[in-house]
Amino acid sequence: MVELGTIDRHSDRPPYQQIASVLRDLIVAEKLEPGAKLPSEARLVEHYGVARMTVRQALQELRGEGLVVSEHGRGVFVRPMPPVRRLASDRFARKHRSEGKAAFLAEADSVGYTPTVDRIEVSHGSAPDRVAELLRLDVGAEVVIRSRRYLANGRPVETAVSYIPAEFAAGTKIEQPDTGPGGLYARLEEAGHTLDTFSEEVTARMPVGDERSALEIGPGIPVLTVLRTAYDTEGVPVEVCDTVKVAPAYVLQYDFPAR
Amino acid sequence: MVELGTIDRHSDRPPYQQIASVLRDLIVAEKLEPGAKLPSEARLVEHYGVARMTVRQALQELRGEGLVVSEHGRGVFVRPMPPVRRLASDRFARKHRSEGKAAFLAEADSVGYTPTVDRIEVSHGSAPDRVAELLRLDVGAEVVIRSRRYLANGRPVETAVSYIPAEFAAGTKIEQPDTGPGGLYARLEEAGHTLDTFSEEVTARMPVGDERSALEIGPGIPVLTVLRTAYDTEGVPVEVCDTVKVAPAYVLQYDFPAR
DNA sequence: GAGTGGTCTAGACCACCAC
DNA sequence: TGGTGGTCTAGACCACTCC
């Protein structure tokens, strides 16, 4: 049983904010643990002696802050947080590839979570304008499109879509769902495109509709987007990877010289 | 006059989502330009023939997406967006410092906005735990704390707090509000700490209360946080800078070797 | 069927803003 | 003073989940 306290009708702060504060404090103090069920709206209405819309407005605040998620017909729950993944800028180092692991799987060992990849889809098509620009292709040029979703401990944490110029992928496992040991980058190197440099563009924003469902996050959780271009030793862009990550699940680390 | 259309009472999508969609489309198509006033709640109630709470729920959606801001007693407005700043990983290159400009001012020229810095505060104190760890200081060790706020075209885009071990700042302009030509990093190099490497940790999250007011953003806009550590040529950390940026105003770019 | 959250109605009073 | 958004009430019906 949690301590819900009371609200002060004469306070400057409106009742819905007071109710939101009480619940927020219970959550951050972990008196309500991640995954725990909050009292039902009906209970809160009864406890505080307010209208249901007032209780719902309080819960709306907490949803907006990403602290709770509601499930129709079941209840409102404290949002369970996925483990934090720390991505260092050497995560694509060749030494990881040579061990036969793709970056995501290699990292899971050291951090200690169970990695999964699902929704793998491979197709041929044309690249979005921005991607074509980065790949220095004509708009509409054919690329291999590889999309997939990454999960940590069963919870989605990232979606990724790779675009590879069709000529670089032709006849390789890049055109198949399973790219084999070392992943996509290992296959590109076998095809003669030794990787030299990566360039990443990082932004953050609120998720749009289908991202919310794919990443199983509510509207109160931002996403980090990383648009990565891989260049070979001749400076030719050989792949662009567009990733959308659940922001609270990631810390990106980059080292660079002061020059 | 904008075209508000009508809603379909028999659709699967609830009326509030249909209303939100119409307004959202008008905004993204720029039929409602940034800064423009939306029709009042009363007008929308009249136009769509729904209850006021239904209109408010539609507007709540748009607020959550950061598309509009409401101003009590004035109306609801399309959020005007600050210009996008693209931060490349060479933005602290020595060549910029040697021209006598700090990074923020140097960049404004090329991108074409008016930069301002305000709320500059300098104090002595102890570093937060994480900062002390990065600076390899004992918890509670004395540092110089420099905080400031950056604005582009008069709109806040970033707050920054720098922590410099007291011994490195002693007797330099680092202890004064105006650090002089080339900024903080130029002073550190003059003091014998030639900069060699930067390391940045990037995350994104929703803003907390005082960040919302300092950056003048509503609850629907995420922030990017960058925690940067500067190392000198001997590998000694000489500064940690904790920045909070309005996410939609930034693209961070990093280049790194595939190794 | 009982309990839950999702949506909606038709009012009300208040605080803030511009004129 | 009139128009605006902010908050609240006391209901209603629906869709979903679980038993």
Coordinates of C-alpha atoms (C1' of nucleotides) in Angstrom, one line a residue:
Chain A
M1 CA 0.0 0.0 0.0
V2 CA 1.4 3.4 -1.0
E3 CA 0.8 6.7 0.8
L4 CA -1.2 9.0 -1.4
G5 CA -1.5 11.9 1.0
T6 CA -4.1 14.6 0.5
I7 CA -4.4 17.8 -1.6
D8 CA -4.8 21.4 -0.4
R9 CA -7.8 23.0 -2.0
H10 CA -6.6 26.5 -1.1
S11 CA -3.1 26.1 -2.5
D12 CA -1.8 28.1 -5.5
R13 CA -1.1 24.9 -7.3
P14 CA -4.1 23.3 -8.9
P15 CA -5.3 20.0 -7.6
Y16 CA -4.2 18.1 -10.7
Q17 CA -0.6 19.3 -10.3
Q18 CA -0.6 18.3 -6.6
I19 CA -1.9 14.8 -7.5
A20 CA 0.7 14.5 -10.2
S21 CA 3.4 15.6 -7.7
V22 CA 2.4 13.0 -5.1
L23 CA 2.5 10.2 -7.7
R24 CA 5.7 11.5 -9.3
D25 CA 7.5 11.6 -5.9
L26 CA 6.4 8.0 -5.2
I27 CA 7.8 7.0 -8.6
V28 CA 11.2 8.7 -8.4
A29 CA 11.6 7.5 -4.8
E30 CA 10.8 4.0 -6.1
K31 CA 8.0 3.6 -3.6
L32 CA 6.3 2.6 -6.8
E33 CA 8.8 0.4 -8.6
P34 CA 9.2 0.1 -12.3
G35 CA 6.4 -2.0 -13.7
A36 CA 4.2 -1.4 -10.6
K37 CA 0.5 -0.6 -11.1
L38 CA -0.8 2.7 -10.0
P39 CA -4.1 3.0 -8.1
S40 CA -6.9 3.0 -10.6
E41 CA -8.5 6.2 -11.7
A42 CA -11.6 5.3 -9.8
R43 CA -9.5 4.8 -6.6
L44 CA -7.8 8.2 -7.1
V45 CA -11.1 9.9 -7.6
E46 CA -12.4 8.5 -4.4
H47 CA -9.2 9.2 -2.4
Y48 CA -8.8 12.8 -3.4
G49 CA -12.5 13.6 -3.8
V50 CA -12.1 15.2 -7.3
A51 CA -13.7 14.6 -10.6
R52 CA -12.3 11.9 -12.9
M53 CA -11.1 14.4 -15.4
T54 CA -8.9 16.0 -12.8
V55 CA -7.3 12.7 -12.0
R56 CA -6.8 12.0 -15.7
Q57 CA -5.2 15.4 -16.1
A58 CA -2.7 14.5 -13.4
L59 CA -1.9 11.1 -15.1
Q60 CA -1.6 13.0 -18.4
E61 CA 1.2 15.0 -16.9
L62 CA 3.1 11.9 -15.9
R63 CA 2.5 10.3 -19.3
G64 CA 4.0 13.4 -20.9
E65 CA 7.0 13.1 -18.7
G66 CA 7.4 9.5 -19.7
L67 CA 7.1 8.3 -16.1
V68 CA 4.0 6.0 -16.6
V69 CA 2.3 4.1 -19.4
S70 CA -1.3 3.3 -19.5
E71 CA -2.7 0.1 -20.9
H72 CA -6.3 0.1 -21.9
G73 CA -8.4 -2.2 -19.7
R74 CA -5.5 -3.1 -17.5
G75 CA -4.3 -0.1 -15.6
V76 CA -1.6 2.6 -15.4
F77 CA 2.0 1.3 -14.8
V78 CA 5.3 2.8 -13.8
R79 CA 7.4 2.7 -17.0
P80 CA 10.0 0.0 -16.8
M81 CA 13.2 1.4 -18.3
P82 CA 15.4 -0.6 -20.7
P83 CA 19.1 -0.9 -19.7
V84 CA 21.4 1.9 -20.8
R85 CA 23.6 1.1 -23.7
R86 CA 26.8 3.1 -23.9
L87 CA 28.0 3.4 -27.5
A88 CA 31.6 4.4 -27.9
S89 CA 32.9 5.7 -31.2
D90 CA 35.2 2.6 -31.5
R91 CA 32.2 0.3 -31.5
F92 CA 32.7 -0.5 -35.1
A93 CA 36.4 -1.2 -34.7
R94 CA 37.7 -4.0 -36.9
K95 CA 38.8 -6.1 -34.0
H96 CA 35.1 -6.6 -33.1
R97 CA 34.2 -7.6 -36.6
S98 CA 37.1 -10.0 -36.8
E99 CA 35.7 -11.9 -33.8
G100 CA 32.7 -12.6 -36.0
K101 CA 30.2 -10.5 -34.2
A102 CA 28.1 -7.6 -35.4
A103 CA 28.4 -4.4 -33.2
F104 CA 25.1 -4.9 -31.4
L105 CA 25.8 -8.5 -30.3
A106 CA 29.5 -7.8 -29.5
E107 CA 28.5 -5.1 -27.1
A108 CA 25.8 -7.0 -25.2
D109 CA 28.5 -9.3 -23.7
S110 CA 30.3 -6.6 -22.0
V111 CA 27.3 -4.7 -20.7
G112 CA 25.3 -7.7 -19.7
Y113 CA 22.0 -7.8 -21.4
T114 CA 20.3 -10.2 -23.7
P115 CA 20.3 -8.9 -27.3
T116 CA 17.8 -9.8 -29.9
V117 CA 17.3 -8.7 -33.5
D118 CA 13.9 -9.0 -35.2
R119 CA 11.8 -7.6 -38.0
I120 CA 14.7 -8.1 -40.5
E121 CA 13.6 -7.1 -43.9
V122 CA 15.7 -6.8 -47.1
S123 CA 14.5 -5.2 -50.3
H124 CA 15.7 -3.3 -53.3
G125 CA 14.4 0.2 -53.9
S126 CA 15.4 3.8 -54.3
A127 CA 17.0 5.8 -51.5
P128 CA 15.4 8.8 -49.7
D129 CA 16.8 12.2 -51.0
R130 CA 19.1 12.8 -48.0
V131 CA 20.5 9.3 -48.2
A132 CA 21.1 9.5 -51.9
E133 CA 22.9 12.8 -51.3
L134 CA 25.2 11.2 -48.7
L135 CA 25.8 8.2 -51.0
R136 CA 26.5 10.6 -53.9
L137 CA 23.9 8.8 -56.0
D138 CA 21.4 10.2 -58.4
V139 CA 18.0 10.6 -56.8
G140 CA 16.1 7.3 -57.5
A141 CA 19.2 5.2 -57.9
E142 CA 18.8 1.6 -56.8
V143 CA 20.0 0.6 -53.3
V144 CA 19.6 -2.4 -51.1
I145 CA 17.5 -1.5 -48.1
R146 CA 18.1 -3.5 -44.9
S147 CA 15.8 -2.7 -42.0
R148 CA 15.8 -4.4 -38.6
R149 CA 14.9 -3.8 -34.9
Y150 CA 17.1 -4.3 -31.9
L151 CA 15.9 -5.4 -28.5
A152 CA 17.7 -5.6 -25.2
N153 CA 16.2 -7.9 -22.6
G154 CA 13.2 -8.3 -24.9
R155 CA 12.5 -4.5 -25.0
P156 CA 12.9 -2.6 -28.3
V157 CA 15.7 -0.1 -28.1
E158 CA 16.5 0.8 -31.7
T159 CA 15.3 0.5 -35.3
A160 CA 17.8 0.7 -38.1
V161 CA 17.6 1.0 -41.8
S162 CA 20.8 0.6 -43.9
Y163 CA 21.1 1.7 -47.5
I164 CA 23.8 0.1 -49.7
P165 CA 24.3 1.0 -53.3
A166 CA 23.1 -1.9 -55.3
E167 CA 26.4 -2.4 -57.2
F168 CA 28.3 -2.9 -53.9
A169 CA 25.8 -5.5 -52.6
A170 CA 25.3 -7.5 -55.7
G171 CA 26.0 -11.2 -55.3
T172 CA 26.9 -10.9 -51.6
K173 CA 25.1 -11.9 -48.4
I174 CA 24.2 -8.3 -48.0
E175 CA 21.2 -9.1 -50.2
Q176 CA 20.1 -11.8 -47.7
P177 CA 18.5 -11.5 -44.3
D178 CA 21.4 -13.2 -42.6
T179 CA 24.6 -11.3 -43.5
G180 CA 26.9 -14.0 -41.9
P181 CA 29.7 -13.6 -39.4
G182 CA 30.8 -10.0 -38.7
G183 CA 27.7 -8.6 -40.3
L184 CA 27.2 -6.2 -43.1
Y185 CA 30.5 -4.4 -42.7
A186 CA 32.5 -7.6 -42.9
R187 CA 30.8 -8.4 -46.2
L188 CA 31.6 -4.9 -47.6
E189 CA 35.2 -5.4 -46.7
E190 CA 35.3 -8.8 -48.4
A191 CA 33.9 -7.1 -51.5
G192 CA 36.9 -4.9 -51.5
H193 CA 35.6 -1.9 -49.7
T194 CA 37.9 -1.6 -46.7
L195 CA 36.3 0.7 -44.3
D196 CA 38.2 3.9 -43.4
T197 CA 35.9 6.4 -41.8
F198 CA 32.4 6.9 -40.3
S199 CA 30.5 10.1 -40.1
E200 CA 27.5 10.4 -37.9
E201 CA 24.8 13.0 -37.6
V202 CA 23.1 13.0 -34.3
T203 CA 19.7 14.6 -33.5
A204 CA 16.9 14.2 -31.0
R205 CA 13.2 14.7 -31.4
M206 CA 9.8 13.3 -30.4
P207 CA 8.8 10.0 -32.0
V208 CA 6.2 10.0 -34.7
G209 CA 3.3 7.5 -34.8
D210 CA 4.9 4.4 -36.2
E211 CA 8.1 4.9 -34.3
R212 CA 6.1 5.0 -31.0
S213 CA 4.7 1.6 -31.8
A214 CA 7.9 0.0 -33.2
L215 CA 9.9 1.1 -30.1
E216 CA 6.9 0.6 -27.7
I217 CA 7.3 4.1 -26.2
G218 CA 4.7 6.7 -25.3
P219 CA 4.6 10.2 -26.4
G220 CA 6.7 11.4 -23.4
I221 CA 9.9 9.7 -24.5
P222 CA 12.2 11.3 -27.0
V223 CA 14.3 9.4 -29.6
L224 CA 17.9 9.9 -30.6
T225 CA 18.5 9.6 -34.4
V226 CA 21.9 8.7 -35.7
L227 CA 22.5 8.9 -39.5
R228 CA 25.8 7.2 -40.1
T229 CA 27.7 7.1 -43.4
A230 CA 30.6 4.6 -43.9
Y231 CA 33.4 5.5 -46.2
D232 CA 36.0 3.2 -47.7
T233 CA 39.7 3.9 -48.0
E234 CA 39.1 5.7 -51.3
G235 CA 36.6 8.1 -49.7
V236 CA 33.7 6.4 -51.4
P237 CA 30.5 6.3 -49.3
V238 CA 29.5 2.6 -49.2
E239 CA 26.6 2.6 -46.7
V240 CA 24.2 4.9 -44.9
C241 CA 22.5 3.7 -41.8
D242 CA 19.5 5.5 -40.4
T243 CA 18.9 4.6 -36.7
V244 CA 16.2 5.6 -34.3
K245 CA 17.0 4.9 -30.7
V246 CA 15.0 5.1 -27.4
A247 CA 16.8 8.1 -26.0
P248 CA 16.8 7.2 -22.3
A249 CA 18.4 3.8 -23.2
Y250 CA 21.5 5.3 -24.7
V251 CA 24.6 7.3 -24.1
L252 CA 26.7 8.0 -27.2
Q253 CA 30.4 8.7 -26.7
Y254 CA 32.7 10.3 -29.2
D255 CA 36.4 11.1 -28.9
F256 CA 37.9 13.6 -31.3
P257 CA 41.2 15.5 -31.5
A258 CA 41.5 19.2 -30.7
R259 CA 43.8 19.5 -33.7
Chain B
M1 CA -8.4 32.2 -43.6
V2 CA -7.4 28.6 -43.2
E3 CA -9.3 25.5 -44.4
L4 CA -10.4 23.5 -41.3
G5 CA -12.4 20.8 -43.1
T6 CA -14.8 18.6 -41.3
I7 CA -14.7 15.5 -39.1
D8 CA -16.3 12.1 -39.8
R9 CA -18.4 11.0 -36.8
H10 CA -18.5 7.4 -38.1
S11 CA -14.7 7.1 -38.6
D12 CA -12.6 4.7 -36.5
R13 CA -10.4 7.6 -35.5
P14 CA -11.9 9.6 -32.6
P15 CA -12.9 13.2 -33.4
Y16 CA -10.1 14.7 -31.3
Q17 CA -7.5 12.9 -33.4
Q18 CA -9.1 14.0 -36.6
I19 CA -9.1 17.6 -35.4
A20 CA -5.4 17.3 -34.4
S21 CA -4.6 15.8 -37.8
V22 CA -6.2 18.7 -39.7
L23 CA -4.3 21.3 -37.6
R24 CA -1.1 19.3 -37.8
D25 CA -1.3 19.1 -41.5
L26 CA -1.9 22.8 -41.8
I27 CA 1.2 23.4 -39.7
V28 CA 3.6 21.0 -41.4
A29 CA 2.4 22.3 -44.8
E30 CA 3.0 25.8 -43.5
K31 CA -0.5 26.9 -44.3
L32 CA -0.2 28.1 -40.7
E33 CA 3.2 29.7 -40.5
P34 CA 5.5 29.6 -37.5
G35 CA 4.2 32.2 -35.0
A36 CA 0.7 32.2 -36.5
K37 CA -2.3 32.1 -34.2
L38 CA -4.6 29.1 -34.4
P39 CA -8.3 29.6 -34.4
S40 CA -9.5 30.0 -30.8
E41 CA -10.9 27.0 -28.9
A42 CA -14.3 28.6 -29.1
R43 CA -14.1 28.9 -32.9
L44 CA -13.0 25.3 -33.2
V45 CA -15.9 24.1 -30.9
E46 CA -18.3 26.0 -33.2
H47 CA -16.7 24.8 -36.4
Y48 CA -16.6 21.1 -35.6
G49 CA -19.7 21.0 -33.4
V50 CA -17.9 19.2 -30.5
A51 CA -17.5 19.9 -26.8
R52 CA -14.7 22.2 -25.7
M53 CA -12.8 19.4 -23.9
T54 CA -12.6 17.6 -27.3
V55 CA -11.0 20.5 -28.9
R56 CA -8.7 20.9 -26.0
Q57 CA -7.6 17.2 -26.2
A58 CA -6.7 17.8 -29.9
L59 CA -4.6 20.8 -28.9
Q60 CA -3.1 18.8 -26.1
E61 CA -1.8 16.4 -28.8
L62 CA -0.2 19.1 -30.7
R63 CA 1.4 20.6 -27.6
G64 CA 2.8 17.2 -26.8
E65 CA 4.4 17.0 -30.2
G66 CA 5.9 20.5 -29.7
L67 CA 4.0 21.9 -32.7
V68 CA 2.2 24.6 -30.8
V69 CA 2.5 26.7 -27.7
S70 CA -0.4 28.2 -25.8
E71 CA -0.3 31.6 -24.2
H72 CA -2.9 32.2 -21.5
G73 CA -5.3 35.0 -22.5
R74 CA -3.7 35.4 -25.9
G75 CA -4.2 32.2 -27.9
V76 CA -2.5 29.1 -29.3
F77 CA 0.4 29.7 -31.7
V78 CA 2.4 27.7 -34.1
R79 CA 5.8 27.2 -32.4
P80 CA 8.5 29.4 -34.0
M81 CA 11.6 27.3 -34.4
P82 CA 15.1 28.6 -33.8
P83 CA 17.6 28.1 -36.7
V84 CA 19.3 24.8 -36.8
R85 CA 22.9 24.7 -35.7
R86 CA 25.1 22.1 -37.1
L87 CA 28.0 21.3 -34.8
A88 CA 30.9 19.5 -36.5
S89 CA 33.5 17.7 -34.4
D90 CA 36.1 20.1 -35.6
R91 CA 34.3 23.1 -34.1
F92 CA 36.9 23.5 -31.5
A93 CA 39.8 23.3 -34.0
R94 CA 42.7 25.5 -33.1
K95 CA 42.3 27.6 -36.2
H96 CA 39.1 28.9 -34.9
R97 CA 40.6 29.9 -31.6
S98 CA 43.5 31.6 -33.3
E99 CA 41.1 33.9 -35.0
G100 CA 40.2 35.2 -31.6
K101 CA 36.7 33.8 -31.6
A102 CA 35.0 31.4 -29.2
A103 CA 33.3 28.4 -30.9
F104 CA 29.8 29.7 -30.7
L105 CA 30.6 33.1 -32.2
A106 CA 32.8 31.7 -34.9
E107 CA 30.1 29.4 -36.1
A108 CA 27.4 32.1 -36.3
D109 CA 29.2 33.8 -39.2
S110 CA 29.1 30.8 -41.4
V111 CA 25.5 29.8 -40.7
G112 CA 24.1 33.3 -40.6
Y113 CA 22.3 34.0 -37.4
T114 CA 22.9 36.6 -34.6
P115 CA 24.6 35.0 -31.6
T116 CA 24.2 36.3 -28.1
V117 CA 25.6 35.0 -24.8
D118 CA 23.9 36.0 -21.5
R119 CA 23.5 34.9 -17.9
I120 CA 27.3 34.6 -17.5
E121 CA 28.1 33.6 -14.0
V122 CA 31.5 32.6 -12.5
S123 CA 32.0 31.1 -9.1
H124 CA 34.2 28.8 -7.1
G125 CA 32.7 25.6 -5.7
S126 CA 32.8 21.8 -5.7
A127 CA 32.1 19.7 -8.8
P128 CA 29.2 17.3 -9.1
D129 CA 30.2 13.7 -8.5
R130 CA 30.2 12.7 -12.2
V131 CA 32.2 15.8 -13.1
A132 CA 34.7 15.2 -10.4
E133 CA 35.1 11.6 -11.7
L134 CA 35.8 12.8 -15.2
L135 CA 38.3 15.4 -13.9
R136 CA 39.9 12.8 -11.7
L137 CA 39.4 15.0 -8.7
D138 CA 38.4 14.0 -5.2
V139 CA 34.7 14.5 -4.5
G140 CA 34.4 18.0 -3.2
A141 CA 37.6 19.4 -4.7
E142 CA 37.5 23.0 -5.7
V143 CA 36.7 24.0 -9.2
V144 CA 35.9 27.2 -11.1
I145 CA 32.3 27.0 -12.3
R146 CA 31.4 29.0 -15.4
S147 CA 27.8 29.0 -16.5
R148 CA 26.2 30.9 -19.4
R149 CA 23.3 30.8 -21.9
Y150 CA 23.6 30.9 -25.7
L151 CA 20.9 32.5 -27.9
A152 CA 20.5 32.5 -31.7
N153 CA 18.5 35.4 -33.1
G154 CA 17.4 36.2 -29.6
R155 CA 16.0 32.7 -28.8
P156 CA 17.7 30.6 -26.2
V157 CA 19.3 27.4 -27.7
E158 CA 21.7 26.2 -25.1
T159 CA 22.9 26.4 -21.6
A160 CA 26.4 25.5 -20.6
V161 CA 28.3 25.0 -17.4
S162 CA 32.1 24.5 -17.4
Y163 CA 34.1 23.1 -14.6
I164 CA 37.8 23.8 -14.4
P165 CA 40.1 22.6 -11.6
A166 CA 40.9 25.6 -9.5
E167 CA 44.6 25.2 -9.9
F168 CA 44.4 25.4 -13.7
A169 CA 42.3 28.6 -13.6
A170 CA 44.1 30.4 -10.8
G171 CA 45.3 33.9 -11.8
T172 CA 43.9 33.7 -15.4
K173 CA 40.9 35.3 -17.0
I174 CA 39.1 32.0 -16.6
E175 CA 38.1 33.4 -13.2
Q176 CA 36.5 36.4 -14.8
P177 CA 33.3 36.7 -16.7
D178 CA 35.0 37.8 -19.9
T179 CA 37.7 35.2 -20.8
G180 CA 39.1 37.4 -23.6
P181 CA 39.9 36.6 -27.2
G182 CA 39.6 32.9 -28.2
G183 CA 37.7 32.1 -25.0
L184 CA 38.3 29.6 -22.2
Y185 CA 40.3 27.2 -24.3
A186 CA 42.7 29.8 -25.5
R187 CA 43.4 30.7 -21.8
L188 CA 44.0 27.1 -20.9
E189 CA 46.5 26.7 -23.7
E190 CA 48.3 29.9 -22.6
A191 CA 48.5 28.4 -19.1
G192 CA 50.5 25.5 -20.6
H193 CA 47.7 23.1 -21.1
T194 CA 47.8 22.5 -24.9
L195 CA 44.6 20.7 -25.8
D196 CA 44.8 17.3 -27.4
T197 CA 41.6 15.5 -27.3
F198 CA 37.9 16.0 -26.5
S199 CA 35.5 13.3 -25.3
E200 CA 31.8 13.9 -25.5
E201 CA 28.9 11.9 -24.0
V202 CA 25.6 12.6 -25.8
T203 CA 22.2 11.9 -24.4
A204 CA 18.6 13.1 -25.0
R205 CA 15.7 13.5 -22.5
M206 CA 12.8 15.6 -21.6
P207 CA 13.7 19.0 -20.0
V208 CA 13.1 19.4 -16.3
G209 CA 11.4 22.5 -14.8
D210 CA 14.2 25.1 -14.7
E211 CA 15.5 24.0 -18.1
R212 CA 12.2 24.5 -19.6
S213 CA 12.2 28.1 -18.4
A214 CA 15.9 28.8 -19.2
L215 CA 15.5 27.5 -22.7
E216 CA 11.9 28.8 -23.1
I217 CA 10.6 25.5 -24.3
G218 CA 7.4 23.7 -23.5
P219 CA 7.1 20.1 -22.3
G220 CA 6.8 18.8 -25.8
I221 CA 10.4 19.6 -26.8
P222 CA 13.3 17.3 -25.9
V223 CA 16.8 18.5 -25.0
L224 CA 20.2 17.1 -26.1
T225 CA 22.8 17.0 -23.4
V226 CA 26.5 16.9 -24.2
L227 CA 29.0 16.3 -21.5
R228 CA 32.4 17.2 -22.9
T229 CA 35.8 16.6 -21.3
A230 CA 38.9 18.3 -22.6
Y231 CA 42.3 16.6 -22.2
D232 CA 45.7 18.2 -22.7
T233 CA 48.6 16.6 -24.4
E234 CA 49.6 14.8 -21.3
G235 CA 46.2 13.2 -21.0
V236 CA 45.2 15.3 -18.1
P237 CA 41.5 16.4 -18.1
V238 CA 41.5 20.1 -17.8
E239 CA 37.8 21.0 -18.3
V240 CA 34.4 19.4 -18.2
C241 CA 31.5 21.3 -20.0
D242 CA 27.9 20.3 -19.3
T243 CA 25.6 21.6 -22.0
V244 CA 21.9 21.3 -22.5
K245 CA 20.6 22.1 -26.0
V246 CA 17.2 22.6 -27.5
A247 CA 17.1 19.4 -29.5
P248 CA 15.3 20.6 -32.7
A249 CA 17.8 23.4 -33.0
Y250 CA 20.8 21.1 -33.3
V251 CA 22.5 18.5 -35.5
L252 CA 25.7 17.1 -34.0
Q253 CA 28.2 15.7 -36.5
Y254 CA 31.1 13.4 -35.6
D255 CA 33.7 11.8 -37.8
F256 CA 35.7 8.9 -36.6
P257 CA 38.0 6.2 -38.0
A258 CA 36.9 2.6 -38.7
R259 CA 40.3 1.6 -37.3
Chain C
dG1 C1' -19.5 -9.6 -15.8
dA2 C1' -16.6 -6.6 -13.3
dG3 C1' -13.0 -3.5 -13.5
dT4 C1' -10.1 -0.7 -16.2
dG5 C1' -8.8 3.2 -19.2
dG6 C1' -10.6 6.1 -23.6
dT7 C1' -13.6 9.4 -25.2
dC8 C1' -17.2 12.8 -25.0
dT9 C1' -20.8 16.2 -23.3
dA10 C1' -22.5 20.6 -21.4
dG11 C1' -21.9 23.2 -18.6
dA12 C1' -19.1 26.4 -14.7
dC13 C1' -15.7 29.7 -12.7
dC14 C1' -11.2 31.7 -12.9
dA15 C1' -6.8 34.1 -14.5
dC16 C1' -4.7 36.5 -18.0
dC17 C1' -4.4 39.7 -22.0
dA18 C1' -5.5 43.5 -25.1
dC19 C1' -8.2 47.4 -25.8
Chain D
dT1 C1' -14.7 44.8 -20.9
dG2 C1' -14.7 41.0 -24.0
dG3 C1' -12.0 37.3 -25.6
dT4 C1' -8.6 34.0 -24.5
dG5 C1' -6.9 29.7 -22.4
dG6 C1' -6.7 27.0 -17.5
dT7 C1' -9.2 24.3 -14.5
dC8 C1' -13.0 21.7 -12.7
dT9 C1' -17.5 19.1 -12.3
dA10 C1' -20.7 15.1 -12.8
dG11 C1' -22.2 12.6 -15.4
dA12 C1' -22.3 9.2 -19.9
dC13 C1' -21.1 5.4 -23.2
dC14 C1' -17.5 2.6 -25.2
dA15 C1' -13.5 -0.8 -25.8
dC16 C1' -10.4 -3.5 -23.7
dT17 C1' -8.6 -7.1 -20.3
dC18 C1' -9.2 -10.6 -17.1
dC19 C1' -11.7 -14.1 -14.8

